[in-house]
Short mmCIF file of C-alpha atoms in Angstrom, two decimals:
data_model
loop_
_atom_site.label_atom_id
_atom_site.label_comp_id
_atom_site.label_asym_id
_atom_site.label_seq_id
_atom_site.Cartn_x
_atom_site.Cartn_y
_atom_site.Cartn_z
CA MET W 1 0.00 0.00 0.00
CA LYS W 2 1.66 3.21 -1.23
CA LEU W 3 0.36 6.39 0.35
CA SER W 4 0.36 9.82 -1.26
CA TYR W 5 -0.83 13.25 -0.20
CA PRO W 6 -1.67 16.29 -2.32
CA VAL W 7 0.61 19.30 -2.01
CA SER W 8 -0.27 22.56 -3.74
CA ALA W 9 2.51 24.33 -5.65
CA PRO W 10 3.75 27.45 -3.81
CA ASP W 11 2.41 29.93 -6.39
CA SER W 12 -1.16 28.82 -5.74
CA GLN W 13 -3.39 30.82 -3.40
CA ALA W 14 -6.38 28.55 -3.94
CA LYS W 15 -8.01 26.81 -1.00
CA VAL W 16 -7.79 23.16 -2.00
CA GLN W 17 -7.79 19.88 -0.08
CA ALA W 18 -4.02 19.69 0.26
CA PHE W 19 -0.96 20.94 2.07
CA CYS W 20 -0.64 24.57 0.96
CA GLY W 21 2.27 26.98 1.17
CA GLU W 22 5.93 26.06 0.87
CA TYR W 23 6.91 22.50 0.00
CA GLU W 24 9.57 21.84 2.60
CA ALA W 25 7.52 21.60 5.79
CA ALA W 26 4.91 19.45 4.01
CA PHE W 27 7.46 17.07 2.51
CA GLU W 28 9.27 16.58 5.81
CA TRP W 29 6.04 15.87 7.67
CA LEU W 30 4.70 13.45 5.06
CA ALA W 31 7.96 11.52 4.81
CA GLU W 32 8.02 11.13 8.58
CA HIS W 33 4.43 9.85 8.66
CA GLY W 34 4.58 7.01 6.17
CA TYR W 35 3.95 8.69 2.83
CA ALA W 36 5.88 7.63 -0.25
CA GLY W 37 4.47 10.08 -2.78
CA VAL W 38 3.22 13.62 -3.24
CA GLU W 39 0.49 14.61 -5.68
CA ILE W 40 1.61 18.01 -6.95
CA LEU W 41 -1.31 20.37 -7.60
CA VAL W 42 -0.12 22.85 -10.21
CA ARG W 43 -1.46 26.31 -10.95
CA ASP W 44 1.04 27.65 -13.49
CA PRO W 45 3.56 25.13 -14.83
CA ALA W 46 5.86 27.99 -15.86
CA ALA W 47 6.15 29.08 -12.21
CA LEU W 48 7.08 25.62 -10.94
CA SER W 49 10.79 25.20 -10.17
CA VAL W 50 11.66 21.63 -11.13
CA GLU W 51 15.18 22.04 -9.75
CA ARG W 52 13.88 23.05 -6.31
CA LEU W 53 11.22 20.35 -6.33
CA ASP W 54 13.77 17.69 -7.30
CA GLY W 55 16.06 18.69 -4.45
CA LEU W 56 13.32 18.41 -1.86
CA LEU W 57 11.99 15.12 -3.24
CA GLU W 58 15.48 13.64 -3.04
CA ARG W 59 16.08 15.03 0.43
CA TRP W 60 12.93 13.45 1.86
CA GLY W 61 12.87 10.29 -0.24
CA LEU W 62 9.56 11.07 -1.93
CA SER W 63 8.27 10.58 -5.47
CA VAL W 64 5.74 12.56 -7.50
CA SER W 65 2.69 10.30 -7.55
CA ALA W 66 0.61 12.41 -9.95
CA ILE W 67 0.18 15.88 -11.43
CA GLY W 68 -3.12 17.57 -10.54
CA THR W 69 -4.98 20.57 -11.92
CA SER W 70 -7.27 21.86 -9.15
CA PRO W 71 -5.54 25.26 -8.57
CA MET W 72 -5.99 26.11 -12.26
CA GLN W 73 -9.76 25.82 -12.05
CA VAL W 74 -10.20 27.13 -8.49
CA GLN W 75 -7.89 30.16 -8.71
CA ASP W 76 -7.73 30.97 -12.42
CA HIS W 77 -11.14 29.56 -13.48
CA LEU W 78 -9.66 27.74 -16.46
CA PHE W 79 -11.50 24.85 -18.10
CA LEU W 80 -10.89 22.72 -21.18
CA LEU W 81 -14.57 23.13 -22.06
CA HIS W 82 -15.49 26.81 -21.85
CA PRO W 83 -17.55 29.19 -24.01
CA GLU W 84 -14.63 31.66 -24.20
CA GLU W 85 -11.98 30.61 -26.69
CA GLY W 86 -9.19 32.37 -24.78
CA ASN W 87 -10.02 30.44 -21.63
CA ARG W 88 -10.01 27.12 -23.51
CA ARG W 89 -6.74 27.96 -25.24
CA GLU W 90 -4.96 28.80 -21.99
CA ALA W 91 -6.37 25.71 -20.28
CA MET W 92 -5.07 23.48 -23.06
CA ALA W 93 -1.67 25.22 -23.12
CA ARG W 94 -1.21 24.63 -19.39
CA CYS W 95 -2.39 21.04 -19.76
CA ARG W 96 0.31 20.42 -22.36
CA GLU W 97 2.90 21.74 -19.91
CA LEU W 98 1.52 19.40 -17.25
CA VAL W 99 2.03 16.50 -19.63
CA ARG W 100 5.68 17.51 -19.97
CA LEU W 101 5.94 17.46 -16.18
CA GLY W 102 4.29 14.05 -16.17
CA GLU W 103 6.86 12.79 -18.65
CA TYR W 104 9.73 14.14 -16.55
CA TYR W 105 8.43 12.63 -13.30
CA ARG W 106 6.95 9.50 -14.90
CA ALA W 107 3.65 10.40 -13.29
CA PRO W 108 0.07 10.51 -14.63
CA VAL W 109 -1.78 13.73 -15.33
CA LEU W 110 -5.17 13.97 -13.61
CA ILE W 111 -8.19 15.66 -15.19
CA GLY W 112 -11.26 16.07 -13.03
CA LYS W 113 -13.45 19.16 -12.97
CA TYR W 114 -10.81 20.88 -15.09
CA ARG W 115 -12.42 19.28 -18.15
CA GLY W 116 -15.37 21.67 -17.74
CA GLN W 117 -19.12 21.50 -18.16
CA LEU W 118 -21.07 20.37 -21.20
CA ALA W 119 -23.42 22.99 -22.68
CA ASP W 120 -25.00 23.85 -26.02
CA LEU W 121 -22.34 26.50 -26.59
CA PRO W 122 -19.25 26.70 -28.78
CA GLY W 123 -16.41 24.70 -27.27
CA CYS W 124 -18.68 22.97 -24.73
CA ARG W 125 -20.40 20.19 -26.66
CA GLU W 126 -19.85 16.42 -26.48
CA ALA W 127 -17.78 16.53 -29.67
CA ASP W 128 -15.56 19.10 -27.96
CA LEU W 129 -15.08 16.80 -24.97
CA ASP W 130 -13.99 14.02 -27.32
CA ARG W 131 -11.63 16.38 -29.15
CA VAL W 132 -10.06 17.64 -25.90
CA PHE W 133 -9.19 14.17 -24.67
CA ARG W 134 -7.97 13.06 -28.08
CA GLU W 135 -5.67 16.07 -28.25
CA ILE W 136 -4.29 15.67 -24.73
CA CYS W 137 -3.81 11.92 -25.02
CA GLY W 138 -2.22 12.28 -28.44
CA PHE W 139 0.31 14.75 -27.07
CA ALA W 140 0.85 12.63 -23.95
CA SER W 141 1.43 9.40 -25.86
CA ALA W 142 4.69 10.74 -27.31
CA GLY W 143 6.10 10.95 -23.77
CA ASN W 144 4.48 7.72 -22.57
CA VAL W 145 2.31 9.70 -20.13
CA ARG W 146 -0.98 8.31 -18.87
CA VAL W 147 -3.94 10.71 -18.71
CA LEU W 148 -6.45 9.84 -16.00
CA MET W 149 -9.98 11.17 -16.08
CA GLU W 150 -11.84 11.43 -12.77
CA PRO W 151 -15.56 10.66 -12.67
CA GLN W 152 -17.24 13.07 -10.24
CA ASN W 153 -20.73 13.25 -8.83
CA PRO W 154 -23.35 15.38 -10.65
CA ASP W 155 -23.22 18.16 -8.05
CA ASN W 156 -19.67 18.85 -9.27
CA ILE W 157 -19.88 18.32 -13.02
CA ASN W 158 -22.45 17.36 -15.64
CA ASN W 159 -20.46 14.77 -17.57
CA LEU W 160 -18.71 11.44 -16.98
CA ASN W 161 -20.15 11.06 -13.48
CA THR W 162 -19.95 7.29 -12.96
CA ILE W 163 -17.37 4.59 -13.48
CA GLY W 164 -19.67 2.98 -16.06
CA GLN W 165 -19.87 6.22 -18.05
CA ALA W 166 -16.10 6.62 -17.85
CA LEU W 167 -15.53 3.07 -19.11
CA ALA W 168 -17.90 3.61 -22.05
CA PHE W 169 -16.17 6.91 -22.91
CA ILE W 170 -12.69 5.36 -22.81
CA ARG W 171 -13.73 2.37 -24.91
CA ARG W 172 -15.43 4.61 -27.49
CA LEU W 173 -12.39 6.85 -27.89
CA GLY W 174 -10.00 3.90 -28.00
CA LEU W 175 -7.07 5.81 -26.52
CA ASP W 176 -4.49 3.47 -25.01
CA ASN W 177 -3.13 6.01 -22.52
CA LEU W 178 -6.50 7.20 -21.19
CA GLY W 179 -7.50 5.71 -17.84
CA ILE W 180 -9.49 6.41 -14.70
CA GLN W 181 -8.68 8.29 -11.55
CA ALA W 182 -11.03 6.69 -9.03
CA ASP W 183 -12.20 9.01 -6.26
CA ILE W 184 -13.68 7.01 -3.40
CA TYR W 185 -15.71 9.94 -2.06
CA HIS W 186 -17.40 10.55 -5.43
CA MET W 187 -17.88 6.82 -5.95
CA GLY W 188 -19.64 6.62 -2.60
CA ILE W 189 -22.27 8.92 -4.09
CA THR W 190 -22.50 7.61 -7.66
CA GLU W 191 -21.91 3.86 -7.37
CA GLU W 192 -24.11 1.11 -5.99
CA SER W 193 -20.99 -0.71 -4.79
CA VAL W 194 -17.64 1.08 -4.72
CA ALA W 195 -15.76 -2.22 -4.52
CA ASP W 196 -17.62 -3.80 -7.45
CA SER W 197 -17.19 -0.70 -9.64
CA LEU W 198 -13.47 -0.60 -8.94
CA LYS W 199 -13.14 -4.24 -9.94
CA ALA W 200 -15.18 -3.60 -13.10
CA ALA W 201 -12.74 -0.86 -14.09
CA GLY W 202 -9.77 -3.14 -13.42
CA ASP W 203 -6.44 -2.02 -14.81
CA LEU W 204 -7.94 1.17 -16.22
CA VAL W 205 -7.72 2.51 -12.67
CA GLY W 206 -4.40 4.31 -12.58
CA PHE W 207 -4.75 6.41 -9.43
CA VAL W 208 -7.02 6.46 -6.38
CA HIS W 209 -8.19 9.43 -4.36
CA MET W 210 -8.97 8.06 -0.92
CA ALA W 211 -11.55 9.62 1.36
CA ASP W 212 -14.55 8.58 3.39
CA SER W 213 -18.06 10.02 3.17
CA GLY W 214 -18.11 13.78 3.63
CA ARG W 215 -14.41 13.86 2.63
CA MET W 216 -13.57 12.55 6.08
CA VAL W 217 -10.40 10.68 7.01
CA PRO W 218 -10.72 7.10 5.64
CA GLY W 219 -12.36 4.88 8.23
CA LEU W 220 -14.15 7.68 10.08
CA GLY W 221 -17.20 7.92 7.83
CA GLU W 222 -19.82 5.57 6.41
CA LEU W 223 -18.01 3.96 3.46
CA PRO W 224 -16.74 0.35 3.70
CA ILE W 225 -13.07 1.34 3.48
CA ARG W 226 -11.76 -2.07 4.53
CA ARG W 227 -13.77 -3.78 1.75
CA ILE W 228 -12.56 -1.16 -0.73
CA LEU W 229 -8.94 -1.87 0.20
CA GLN W 230 -9.60 -5.58 -0.25
CA ALA W 231 -11.09 -4.94 -3.71
CA LEU W 232 -8.04 -2.95 -4.76
CA GLU W 233 -5.81 -5.84 -3.69
CA GLU W 234 -7.99 -8.40 -5.45
CA MET W 235 -7.81 -6.46 -8.72
CA GLY W 236 -4.02 -6.18 -8.46
CA TYR W 237 -3.88 -2.42 -8.02
CA GLU W 238 -0.32 -1.42 -7.09
CA GLY W 239 -0.60 2.36 -7.48
CA TYR W 240 -0.91 5.15 -4.94
CA LEU W 241 -3.72 5.91 -2.52
CA SER W 242 -3.73 9.68 -2.34
CA MET W 243 -5.78 11.41 0.34
CA GLU W 244 -8.32 13.97 -0.83
CA ILE W 245 -9.90 14.86 2.48
CA ARG W 246 -11.00 17.85 4.50
CA GLN W 247 -7.94 19.46 6.03
CA TRP W 248 -9.42 19.33 9.52
CA PRO W 249 -8.26 20.34 12.00
CA ASP W 250 -5.21 20.99 9.80
CA SER W 251 -3.18 19.23 7.10
CA ARG W 252 -0.66 17.77 9.53
CA ARG W 253 -3.16 16.05 11.76
CA ALA W 254 -5.43 15.02 8.86
CA SER W 255 -2.53 13.39 6.99
CA ALA W 256 -1.11 11.66 10.08
CA LEU W 257 -4.50 10.23 11.08
CA SER W 258 -5.21 9.08 7.50
CA ALA W 259 -1.97 7.11 7.38
CA LEU W 260 -2.74 5.48 10.74
CA THR W 261 -6.32 4.51 9.92
CA LEU W 262 -5.47 3.11 6.49
CA LYS W 263 -2.60 1.08 7.88
CA TYR W 264 -4.87 -0.32 10.59
CA LEU W 265 -7.69 -1.17 8.14
CA HIS W 266 -5.25 -2.70 5.69
CA ASP W 267 -3.18 -4.74 8.16
CA TYR W 268 -6.03 -6.00 10.36
CA GLN W 269 -8.60 -7.32 7.91
#
């Protein structure tokens, strides 16, 4: 079981479910509390110092587990589907830079709400959603980068809400490097059985966001976290479990408790 925690890049001022601020204190804390990876949430790829990030990763023995997009949408309101062409163009340009980061770190690029909302407007139709993923995956394939799309519940986004819808979308597009980022919180809302849906997705699951109901620490809510961990083992998932939880009472205590509860639920089945 490889644990990861999201860390927002220092240039981001967005309030996201992650360690925010400077990297160093977050990396030290996570390394000391059983984490092997950090999910880097990027706002502006041009502002990210790879040299500085590399030094801190090496110092604390951590790897980049994934490249995330949430500060781009939360702070800069950028979306791949958007009625304004300039917004779409900037969103795609930054996504291409994220793919380059993914190639460098050998990490997947995650696309959740950043894909945007479907609407009967230019740049927001189903054909545009297909085109966006074909373009990103085509660019990413040259660097052997996997693009992972996150199904989210309908309160967040109006497309690709369930694992079943995601599977149908991926099969229709036929893109070898397009997979699924499974978010346990969202799946608790959209799926009849989280465990069964994970197993149905199989090796298309390339990354897991772990959280309990209400974005609580895993094991403190209503979801069957132990059964979900068993399902991931049964399907041969060897990737990261990255916490996307409420930062309560703060990121340090939320991350430490998450590592403890997951280890307990995993080791004492």
